[in-house]
GROMACS .gro file of C-alpha atoms in nm:
model
  420
    1MET     CA    1  -2.629   0.423  -5.204
    2ASN     CA    2  -2.662   0.754  -5.019
    3ASP     CA    3  -2.370   0.942  -4.872
    4GLU     CA    4  -2.454   0.840  -4.513
    5PHE     CA    5  -2.448   0.474  -4.589
    6ALA     CA    6  -2.122   0.502  -4.790
    7ALA     CA    7  -1.967   0.684  -4.503
    8ALA     CA    8  -2.074   0.410  -4.261
    9MET     CA    9  -1.934   0.143  -4.488
   10ARG     CA   10  -1.601   0.322  -4.480
   11ARG     CA   11  -1.602   0.341  -4.106
   12ALA     CA   12  -1.695  -0.033  -4.092
   13THR     CA   13  -1.405  -0.114  -4.326
   14LEU     CA   14  -1.168   0.067  -4.102
   15PHE     CA   15  -1.283  -0.119  -3.793
   16THR     CA   16  -1.254  -0.453  -3.985
   17ARG     CA   17  -0.892  -0.369  -4.084
   18ALA     CA   18  -0.831  -0.288  -3.712
   19SER     CA   19  -0.944  -0.645  -3.615
   20ASN     CA   20  -1.256  -0.512  -3.453
   21PRO     CA   21  -1.536  -0.691  -3.638
   22SER     CA   22  -1.803  -0.629  -3.368
   23GLU     CA   23  -1.768  -0.257  -3.391
   24ALA     CA   24  -1.782  -0.276  -3.770
   25THR     CA   25  -2.107  -0.481  -3.731
   26ARG     CA   26  -2.241  -0.225  -3.487
   27VAL     CA   27  -2.182   0.060  -3.736
   28ILE     CA   28  -2.365  -0.126  -4.007
   29LEU     CA   29  -2.654  -0.225  -3.791
   30ASP     CA   30  -2.689   0.141  -3.663
   31THR     CA   31  -2.691   0.270  -4.007
   32LEU     CA   32  -2.953   0.017  -4.132
   33ALA     CA   33  -3.168   0.099  -3.824
   34GLY     CA   34  -3.145   0.465  -3.889
   35ARG     CA   35  -2.904   0.543  -3.602
   36THR     CA   36  -2.594   0.750  -3.654
   37VAL     CA   37  -2.284   0.790  -3.446
   38SER     CA   38  -2.320   1.173  -3.419
   39GLY     CA   39  -2.693   1.129  -3.391
   40GLU     CA   40  -2.875   1.341  -3.653
   41HIS     CA   41  -3.189   1.309  -3.427
   42GLY     CA   42  -2.975   1.285  -3.115
   43PRO     CA   43  -2.909   0.969  -2.917
   44ALA     CA   44  -3.181   0.853  -2.675
   45VAL     CA   45  -3.112   0.960  -2.327
   46SER     CA   46  -3.003   0.670  -2.100
   47ASP     CA   47  -3.165   0.635  -1.764
   48ILE     CA   48  -2.859   0.471  -1.631
   49THR     CA   49  -2.576   0.719  -1.604
   50PRO     CA   50  -2.254   0.615  -1.437
   51PRO     CA   51  -2.162   0.835  -1.147
   52PRO     CA   52  -1.861   1.055  -1.227
   53ALA     CA   53  -1.693   1.023  -0.888
   54LYS     CA   54  -1.450   0.743  -0.983
   55SER     CA   55  -1.199   0.741  -1.265
   56ARG     CA   56  -1.209   0.435  -1.478
   57PRO     CA   57  -0.974   0.291  -1.752
   58LYS     CA   58  -1.076   0.370  -2.111
   59PRO     CA   59  -1.284   0.097  -2.285
   60PHE     CA   60  -1.083  -0.203  -2.401
   61PRO     CA   61  -1.109  -0.404  -2.723
   62VAL     CA   62  -1.340  -0.699  -2.722
   63ASP     CA   63  -1.174  -1.012  -2.593
   64PRO     CA   64  -1.215  -1.272  -2.870
   65HIS     CA   65  -1.206  -1.547  -2.602
   66ALA     CA   66  -1.482  -1.386  -2.389
   67GLN     CA   67  -1.737  -1.638  -2.299
   68LEU     CA   68  -2.005  -1.412  -2.154
   69ILE     CA   69  -2.258  -1.418  -2.419
   70GLU     CA   70  -2.188  -1.711  -2.663
   71PRO     CA   71  -2.531  -1.786  -2.821
   72ALA     CA   72  -2.672  -2.136  -2.803
   73ALA     CA   73  -2.581  -2.403  -3.056
   74LYS     CA   74  -2.850  -2.600  -3.221
   75PRO     CA   75  -2.786  -2.960  -3.087
   76GLU     CA   76  -2.958  -3.243  -3.255
   77THR     CA   77  -3.105  -3.351  -2.924
   78ALA     CA   78  -3.151  -3.152  -2.613
   79LEU     CA   79  -2.946  -3.237  -2.306
   80ALA     CA   80  -3.128  -3.483  -2.079
   81GLU     CA   81  -3.221  -3.344  -1.734
   82THR     CA   82  -3.281  -3.561  -1.439
   83ASP     CA   83  -3.383  -3.535  -1.076
   84THR     CA   84  -3.119  -3.774  -0.960
   85PHE     CA   85  -2.776  -3.677  -0.834
   86GLN     CA   86  -2.486  -3.912  -0.796
   87ARG     CA   87  -2.285  -3.774  -0.507
   88SER     CA   88  -1.943  -3.876  -0.434
   89PRO     CA   89  -1.897  -4.071  -0.112
   90ARG     CA   90  -1.935  -3.849   0.196
   91VAL     CA   91  -1.676  -3.819   0.461
   92ARG     CA   92  -1.846  -3.851   0.803
   93ARG     CA   93  -1.731  -3.555   1.012
   94PRO     CA   94  -1.882  -3.345   1.283
   95LEU     CA   95  -2.052  -3.033   1.164
   96GLY     CA   96  -1.792  -2.807   1.316
   97ASP     CA   97  -1.507  -2.976   1.138
   98THR     CA   98  -1.699  -2.970   0.807
   99LEU     CA   99  -1.752  -2.602   0.830
  100ARG     CA  100  -1.388  -2.546   0.899
  101ILE     CA  101  -1.302  -2.762   0.591
  102LEU     CA  102  -1.546  -2.562   0.375
  103SER     CA  103  -1.410  -2.234   0.494
  104GLU     CA  104  -1.058  -2.344   0.399
  105GLY     CA  105  -1.176  -2.430   0.054
  106ARG     CA  106  -1.089  -2.802   0.069
  107SER     CA  107  -1.307  -3.079  -0.093
  108VAL     CA  108  -1.338  -3.456  -0.063
  109ALA     CA  109  -1.131  -3.503  -0.375
  110GLY     CA  110  -0.847  -3.293  -0.226
  111LYS     CA  111  -0.681  -2.970  -0.355
  112LEU     CA  112  -0.560  -2.969  -0.709
  113PRO     CA  113  -0.320  -2.735  -0.885
  114SER     CA  114  -0.508  -2.424  -0.997
  115PHE     CA  115  -0.289  -2.179  -1.172
  116SER     CA  116  -0.386  -2.076  -1.532
  117ASP     CA  117  -0.517  -1.784  -1.726
  118GLY     CA  118  -0.235  -1.543  -1.636
  119GLY     CA  119  -0.147  -1.702  -1.311
  120LEU     CA  120  -0.464  -1.620  -1.118
  121PRO     CA  121  -0.570  -1.924  -0.902
  122GLY     CA  122  -0.913  -2.071  -0.961
  123MET     CA  123  -0.943  -2.025  -1.337
  124THR     CA  124  -0.947  -2.397  -1.420
  125ARG     CA  125  -1.279  -2.595  -1.430
  126ARG     CA  126  -1.288  -2.894  -1.200
  127SER     CA  127  -1.512  -3.197  -1.162
  128LEU     CA  128  -1.540  -3.189  -0.776
  129LYS     CA  129  -1.845  -3.224  -0.553
  130PRO     CA  130  -1.925  -3.004  -0.256
  131VAL     CA  131  -1.872  -3.144   0.094
  132ILE     CA  132  -2.203  -3.193   0.270
  133PRO     CA  133  -2.215  -3.192   0.648
  134ASP     CA  134  -2.396  -3.460   0.843
  135GLY     CA  135  -2.755  -3.358   0.872
  136ALA     CA  136  -2.743  -3.124   0.566
  137LYS     CA  137  -2.893  -3.208   0.227
  138TYR     CA  138  -2.781  -3.125  -0.117
  139LEU     CA  139  -3.082  -3.210  -0.338
  140ALA     CA  140  -3.103  -3.234  -0.714
  141ARG     CA  141  -3.435  -3.088  -0.823
  142SER     CA  142  -3.600  -2.963  -1.143
  143PHE     CA  143  -3.859  -2.689  -1.224
  144THR     CA  144  -4.075  -2.666  -1.527
  145CYS     CA  145  -4.304  -2.389  -1.645
  146ALA     CA  146  -4.430  -2.243  -1.969
  147ALA     CA  147  -4.094  -2.074  -2.021
  148GLY     CA  148  -3.897  -2.400  -1.998
  149THR     CA  149  -3.718  -2.632  -1.765
  150ARG     CA  150  -3.406  -2.609  -1.557
  151SER     CA  151  -3.245  -2.838  -1.297
  152TYR     CA  152  -3.106  -2.691  -0.988
  153LYS     CA  153  -2.920  -2.802  -0.668
  154LEU     CA  154  -3.055  -2.706  -0.329
  155TYR     CA  155  -2.854  -2.693  -0.015
  156VAL     CA  156  -3.063  -2.743   0.306
  157PRO     CA  157  -2.849  -2.650   0.615
  158ALA     CA  158  -2.787  -2.897   0.895
  159SER     CA  159  -2.820  -2.596   1.136
  160ALA     CA  160  -3.185  -2.542   1.046
  161PRO     CA  161  -3.316  -2.842   0.838
  162ALA     CA  162  -3.672  -2.806   0.941
  163MET     CA  163  -3.708  -2.422   0.948
  164PRO     CA  164  -3.438  -2.252   0.737
  165ARG     CA  165  -3.406  -1.881   0.794
  166GLY     CA  166  -3.417  -1.785   0.431
  167LEU     CA  167  -3.287  -1.846   0.079
  168VAL     CA  168  -2.999  -1.729  -0.143
  169VAL     CA  169  -3.039  -1.802  -0.519
  170MET     CA  170  -2.688  -1.829  -0.678
  171LEU     CA  171  -2.651  -1.779  -1.057
  172HIS     CA  172  -2.332  -1.928  -1.193
  173GLY     CA  173  -2.113  -1.776  -1.466
  174CYS     CA  174  -2.040  -1.905  -1.812
  175LYS     CA  175  -1.865  -2.247  -1.840
  176GLN     CA  176  -1.964  -2.320  -1.484
  177ASP     CA  177  -2.225  -2.547  -1.319
  178PRO     CA  178  -2.402  -2.555  -0.986
  179ASP     CA  179  -2.138  -2.771  -0.809
  180ASP     CA  180  -1.850  -2.573  -0.938
  181PHE     CA  181  -2.009  -2.246  -0.828
  182ALA     CA  182  -2.091  -2.390  -0.488
  183ILE     CA  183  -1.726  -2.494  -0.430
  184GLY     CA  184  -1.582  -2.177  -0.569
  185THR     CA  185  -1.787  -1.926  -0.372
  186GLY     CA  186  -1.807  -2.128  -0.053
  187MET     CA  187  -2.166  -2.020  -0.016
  188ASN     CA  188  -2.284  -2.344   0.150
  189ALA     CA  189  -2.045  -2.297   0.446
  190THR     CA  190  -2.151  -1.935   0.505
  191ALA     CA  191  -2.519  -2.011   0.463
  192GLU     CA  192  -2.485  -2.315   0.700
  193ALA     CA  193  -2.345  -2.078   0.965
  194ARG     CA  194  -2.648  -1.847   0.925
  195GLY     CA  195  -2.918  -2.110   0.876
  196LEU     CA  196  -2.981  -2.025   0.515
  197MET     CA  197  -3.077  -2.245   0.216
  198VAL     CA  198  -2.890  -2.198  -0.114
  199ALA     CA  199  -3.034  -2.272  -0.462
  200TYR     CA  200  -2.811  -2.312  -0.758
  201PRO     CA  201  -3.004  -2.303  -1.085
  202GLY     CA  202  -2.816  -2.456  -1.373
  203GLN     CA  203  -2.806  -2.330  -1.729
  204THR     CA  204  -2.780  -2.592  -2.008
  205GLY     CA  205  -2.569  -2.625  -2.309
  206ALA     CA  206  -2.883  -2.664  -2.507
  207ASP     CA  207  -2.996  -2.314  -2.406
  208ASN     CA  208  -2.654  -2.149  -2.447
  209ALA     CA  209  -2.346  -2.320  -2.586
  210SER     CA  210  -2.124  -2.188  -2.297
  211SER     CA  211  -2.394  -2.242  -2.026
  212CYS     CA  212  -2.424  -1.861  -1.995
  213TRP     CA  213  -2.745  -1.707  -1.877
  214ASN     CA  214  -2.891  -1.521  -2.172
  215TRP     CA  215  -2.896  -1.176  -1.992
  216PHE     CA  216  -2.851  -0.990  -2.327
  217ARG     CA  217  -3.172  -1.119  -2.500
  218PRO     CA  218  -3.492  -0.909  -2.481
  219SER     CA  219  -3.688  -1.235  -2.441
  220ASP     CA  220  -3.488  -1.308  -2.123
  221GLN     CA  221  -3.508  -0.964  -1.968
  222ARG     CA  222  -3.877  -0.944  -1.885
  223ARG     CA  223  -4.098  -1.039  -1.593
  224GLY     CA  224  -4.307  -1.345  -1.649
  225ALA     CA  225  -4.113  -1.467  -1.952
  226GLY     CA  226  -3.798  -1.657  -2.046
  227GLU     CA  227  -3.516  -1.740  -1.802
  228PRO     CA  228  -3.641  -1.478  -1.538
  229ALA     CA  229  -3.972  -1.663  -1.520
  230ILE     CA  230  -3.789  -1.978  -1.465
  231ILE     CA  231  -3.560  -1.856  -1.196
  232ALA     CA  232  -3.849  -1.678  -1.025
  233GLY     CA  233  -4.049  -2.002  -1.046
  234ILE     CA  234  -3.762  -2.193  -0.879
  235THR     CA  235  -3.758  -1.935  -0.602
  236GLU     CA  236  -4.131  -1.955  -0.552
  237GLU     CA  237  -4.129  -2.333  -0.550
  238ILE     CA  238  -3.865  -2.338  -0.264
  239ILE     CA  239  -4.045  -2.062  -0.063
  240GLN     CA  240  -4.367  -2.264  -0.074
  241ASP     CA  241  -4.212  -2.611  -0.015
  242PHE     CA  242  -4.022  -2.490   0.294
  243GLU     CA  243  -4.255  -2.214   0.408
  244LEU     CA  244  -3.974  -1.951   0.399
  245ASP     CA  245  -4.001  -1.597   0.526
  246ARG     CA  246  -4.038  -1.379   0.207
  247SER     CA  247  -3.850  -1.093   0.362
  248GLN     CA  248  -3.536  -1.310   0.360
  249ILE     CA  249  -3.511  -1.415  -0.002
  250PHE     CA  250  -3.196  -1.304  -0.185
  251ILE     CA  251  -3.023  -1.356  -0.520
  252ALA     CA  252  -2.663  -1.323  -0.635
  253GLY     CA  253  -2.446  -1.412  -0.942
  254LEU     CA  254  -2.118  -1.387  -1.118
  255SER     CA  255  -2.051  -1.251  -1.468
  256ALA     CA  256  -2.336  -1.356  -1.694
  257GLY     CA  257  -2.510  -1.484  -1.370
  258GLY     CA  258  -2.441  -1.134  -1.215
  259ALA     CA  259  -2.608  -0.977  -1.528
  260MET     CA  260  -2.899  -1.209  -1.486
  261ALA     CA  261  -2.921  -1.128  -1.110
  262ALA     CA  262  -2.948  -0.763  -1.207
  263VAL     CA  263  -3.231  -0.848  -1.444
  264MET     CA  264  -3.409  -1.048  -1.159
  265ALA     CA  265  -3.376  -0.762  -0.920
  266GLU     CA  266  -3.547  -0.522  -1.159
  267ALA     CA  267  -3.800  -0.766  -1.291
  268TYR     CA  268  -3.892  -0.905  -0.949
  269PRO     CA  269  -3.831  -0.641  -0.685
  270ASP     CA  270  -4.126  -0.789  -0.486
  271LEU     CA  271  -3.963  -1.124  -0.473
  272TYR     CA  272  -3.600  -1.055  -0.366
  273ALA     CA  273  -3.503  -0.846  -0.061
  274ALA     CA  274  -3.148  -0.788  -0.177
  275VAL     CA  275  -2.920  -0.872  -0.479
  276GLY     CA  276  -2.548  -0.935  -0.504
  277ILE     CA  277  -2.381  -0.872  -0.847
  278HIS     CA  278  -2.023  -0.976  -0.907
  279SER     CA  279  -1.846  -0.878  -1.221
  280GLY     CA  280  -2.178  -0.829  -1.397
  281LEU     CA  281  -2.371  -0.570  -1.595
  282ALA     CA  282  -2.675  -0.354  -1.536
  283CYS     CA  283  -3.024  -0.467  -1.649
  284GLY     CA  284  -3.090  -0.330  -1.995
  285SER     CA  285  -2.716  -0.290  -2.090
  286ALA     CA  286  -2.771  -0.493  -2.403
  287THR     CA  287  -3.045  -0.602  -2.645
  288ASP     CA  288  -2.841  -0.845  -2.859
  289VAL     CA  289  -2.497  -0.990  -2.910
  290VAL     CA  290  -2.342  -0.683  -3.064
  291SER     CA  291  -2.458  -0.443  -2.794
  292ALA     CA  292  -2.354  -0.702  -2.534
  293PHE     CA  293  -1.993  -0.679  -2.656
  294THR     CA  294  -2.022  -0.310  -2.658
  295ALA     CA  295  -2.132  -0.296  -2.295
  296MET     CA  296  -1.877  -0.556  -2.185
  297ARG     CA  297  -1.583  -0.357  -2.322
  298GLY     CA  298  -1.700  -0.041  -2.135
  299ASP     CA  299  -1.866   0.148  -2.414
  300GLY     CA  300  -2.218   0.141  -2.291
  301GLY     CA  301  -2.358   0.440  -2.469
  302LEU     CA  302  -2.524   0.254  -2.740
  303ALA     CA  303  -2.639  -0.041  -2.534
  304SER     CA  304  -2.816   0.183  -2.286
  305ARG     CA  305  -3.033   0.355  -2.549
  306THR     CA  306  -3.311   0.103  -2.515
  307ARG     CA  307  -3.430  -0.038  -2.184
  308THR     CA  308  -3.607  -0.374  -2.249
  309LEU     CA  309  -3.782  -0.411  -1.922
  310LYS     CA  310  -4.132  -0.269  -2.004
  311ASP     CA  311  -4.351  -0.480  -1.788
  312SER     CA  312  -4.523  -0.315  -1.492
  313VAL     CA  313  -4.348  -0.398  -1.165
  314PRO     CA  314  -4.363  -0.258  -0.814
  315ALA     CA  315  -4.193   0.073  -0.792
  316CYS     CA  316  -3.910  -0.006  -0.554
  317ARG     CA  317  -3.540  -0.057  -0.550
  318VAL     CA  318  -3.379  -0.380  -0.432
  319ARG     CA  319  -3.096  -0.333  -0.193
  320THR     CA  320  -2.778  -0.402  -0.377
  321ILE     CA  321  -2.421  -0.506  -0.324
  322VAL     CA  322  -2.174  -0.496  -0.601
  323PHE     CA  323  -1.819  -0.651  -0.635
  324HIS     CA  324  -1.590  -0.580  -0.932
  325GLY     CA  325  -1.214  -0.599  -1.000
  326ASP     CA  326  -1.055  -0.291  -1.154
  327ALA     CA  327  -0.831  -0.527  -1.362
  328ASP     CA  328  -1.133  -0.714  -1.521
  329ARG     CA  329  -1.059  -0.770  -1.886
  330THR     CA  330  -1.383  -0.943  -1.967
  331VAL     CA  331  -1.643  -0.705  -1.812
  332HIS     CA  332  -1.513  -0.343  -1.802
  333PRO     CA  333  -1.523  -0.208  -1.443
  334SER     CA  334  -1.741   0.092  -1.573
  335ASN     CA  335  -2.027  -0.160  -1.577
  336ALA     CA  336  -2.020  -0.164  -1.201
  337ASP     CA  337  -2.073   0.215  -1.195
  338ARG     CA  338  -2.380   0.162  -1.416
  339ILE     CA  339  -2.515  -0.098  -1.172
  340VAL     CA  340  -2.461   0.149  -0.885
  341ALA     CA  341  -2.639   0.420  -1.078
  342ALA     CA  342  -2.941   0.204  -1.153
  343ALA     CA  343  -2.966   0.079  -0.798
  344THR     CA  344  -2.906   0.409  -0.611
  345PRO     CA  345  -3.215   0.541  -0.424
  346SER     CA  346  -3.356   0.861  -0.579
  347VAL     CA  347  -3.298   1.047  -0.258
  348PRO     CA  348  -3.007   0.885  -0.082
  349GLY     CA  349  -2.935   0.967   0.275
  350GLY     CA  350  -2.564   0.989   0.214
  351ALA     CA  351  -2.252   0.821   0.101
  352ALA     CA  352  -1.917   0.719   0.255
  353SER     CA  353  -1.619   0.551   0.110
  354LYS     CA  354  -1.313   0.383   0.274
  355PRO     CA  355  -1.005   0.194   0.167
  356GLY     CA  356  -0.905  -0.145   0.292
  357ARG     CA  357  -0.654  -0.429   0.251
  358CYS     CA  358  -0.725  -0.795   0.294
  359ALA     CA  359  -0.501  -1.077   0.417
  360GLY     CA  360  -0.456  -1.195   0.054
  361GLY     CA  361  -0.271  -0.873  -0.020
  362LEU     CA  362  -0.514  -0.695  -0.245
  363THR     CA  363  -0.651  -0.353  -0.162
  364TYR     CA  364  -1.003  -0.233  -0.225
  365GLU     CA  365  -1.235   0.058  -0.179
  366THR     CA  366  -1.584   0.031  -0.025
  367THR     CA  367  -1.862   0.280  -0.093
  368VAL     CA  368  -2.176   0.272   0.118
  369LEU     CA  369  -2.493   0.454   0.013
  370THR     CA  370  -2.776   0.497   0.265
  371ASP     CA  371  -3.144   0.566   0.216
  372GLU     CA  372  -3.339   0.852   0.378
  373LYS     CA  373  -3.359   0.662   0.700
  374GLY     CA  374  -2.993   0.608   0.720
  375ARG     CA  375  -3.007   0.234   0.641
  376PRO     CA  376  -2.742   0.084   0.396
  377ALA     CA  377  -2.917   0.066   0.057
  378LEU     CA  378  -2.606  -0.017  -0.154
  379GLU     CA  379  -2.250  -0.134  -0.110
  380TYR     CA  380  -1.986  -0.111  -0.386
  381TRP     CA  381  -1.656  -0.304  -0.345
  382LEU     CA  382  -1.395  -0.214  -0.609
  383VAL     CA  383  -1.102  -0.457  -0.568
  384ASN     CA  384  -0.766  -0.318  -0.699
  385GLY     CA  385  -0.579  -0.552  -0.922
  386ALA     CA  386  -0.854  -0.822  -0.936
  387GLY     CA  387  -0.970  -0.967  -1.266
  388HIS     CA  388  -1.281  -1.149  -1.376
  389ALA     CA  389  -1.319  -1.383  -1.072
  390TRP     CA  390  -1.527  -1.429  -0.753
  391SER     CA  391  -1.331  -1.226  -0.481
  392GLY     CA  392  -1.209  -1.436  -0.190
  393GLY     CA  393  -1.329  -1.747  -0.352
  394HIS     CA  394  -1.182  -2.097  -0.310
  395ALA     CA  395  -0.916  -2.220  -0.564
  396ASP     CA  396  -1.091  -2.553  -0.603
  397GLY     CA  397  -1.366  -2.368  -0.810
  398SER     CA  398  -1.322  -2.193  -1.142
  399TYR     CA  399  -1.308  -1.811  -1.177
  400THR     CA  400  -1.211  -1.745  -0.824
  401ASP     CA  401  -0.939  -1.518  -0.672
  402PRO     CA  402  -0.858  -1.620  -0.314
  403ARG     CA  403  -0.638  -1.303  -0.270
  404GLY     CA  404  -0.937  -1.054  -0.237
  405PRO     CA  405  -1.192  -0.969   0.020
  406ASN     CA  406  -1.448  -1.250   0.062
  407ALA     CA  407  -1.747  -1.159  -0.143
  408THR     CA  408  -1.953  -1.445  -0.002
  409THR     CA  409  -1.932  -1.348   0.361
  410GLU     CA  410  -1.981  -0.975   0.280
  411MET     CA  411  -2.289  -1.044   0.060
  412ILE     CA  412  -2.446  -1.260   0.339
  413ARG     CA  413  -2.371  -0.988   0.589
  414PHE     CA  414  -2.525  -0.726   0.369
  415PHE     CA  415  -2.837  -0.941   0.289
  416LEU     CA  416  -2.908  -1.003   0.663
  417ASP     CA  417  -2.815  -0.662   0.786
  418GLN     CA  418  -3.174  -0.545   0.803
  419CYS     CA  419  -3.313  -0.883   0.914
  420GLU     CA  420  -3.135  -0.918   1.252
   0.00000   0.00000   0.00000
């Protein structure tokens, strides 16, 4: 045993005694792979460098209850997938009344108590179904390709059933499903008002034990393979079936879904016109479970050494809007800075920041970056006091915080800003 390995084992032992087993594992794996903390050969240079403008809290210890990356179990039988959807009885209401109900966050089943996880509303999982206006459709569909099969829900607006204006693909977070995410974000109501379709791909427990999108696996970070290929396939299927305008195709996600949305924007910049990333991580932030925890806690130096997206894709940046709470204890807010750095145009036209306060009481800071033509290329909303939850969401859905600015309406505004 050489001196370097012995020193690494001593460091790993100290981390273990400090109840930080993931850091101990990282030290051991780094040493076995020939990497060192100080870097005899020097650490590889990251191509995602967080901008220094904003001050962030120091990295926090790994949350043992974090459900952002739990690897899939090995069930004896895979979960059955079906094209049928048992919808709860619909209440027959005029479209205007239904939109008002949706915007208020109510559901057919009624409002339930929703205070848990430190008192923030919207952290408890429900078994509710979205309200569907007369004339609208909420279809249960399935897509299969060489990379696998996923079911998805598809909202077709009553305001434009024959010729929808465009499509928003919504990627849910861990321990969520399409219905829960639709209710929590209120995306159907906002899309209805703008004539947009909404697709909600669903991750399965057979592919990840916590229904997380596998954003941290190299096999699921590439164009034409893994989960990106499935999500892109779902998108293409809807575009072709409804003859949608390709300039108005968007994607957004929360947490693990936000991290996967970042992957999709980098792997398929020719498919999506804009991306919304809420409480997520930049593409390439992790290459395995250990580096995923490293990135989540805000120590992204190691995780950023290797970018896993090596396929040839069109050289362009997807317009990006980012939401993150500065009190997020699951995904450190420094990850939002890394997303901004990755999405920033190489020659921005300028940047402007302004503070704000929403009706729910939370304050926020919005930064807008423009391209060389003066058009908004990126928006970054940092919500003060917000945790790991969809800002401005409805309390009937899980992982929402109704107190903050409405991420749903702001994302749709940003998506359509250059399509008016």
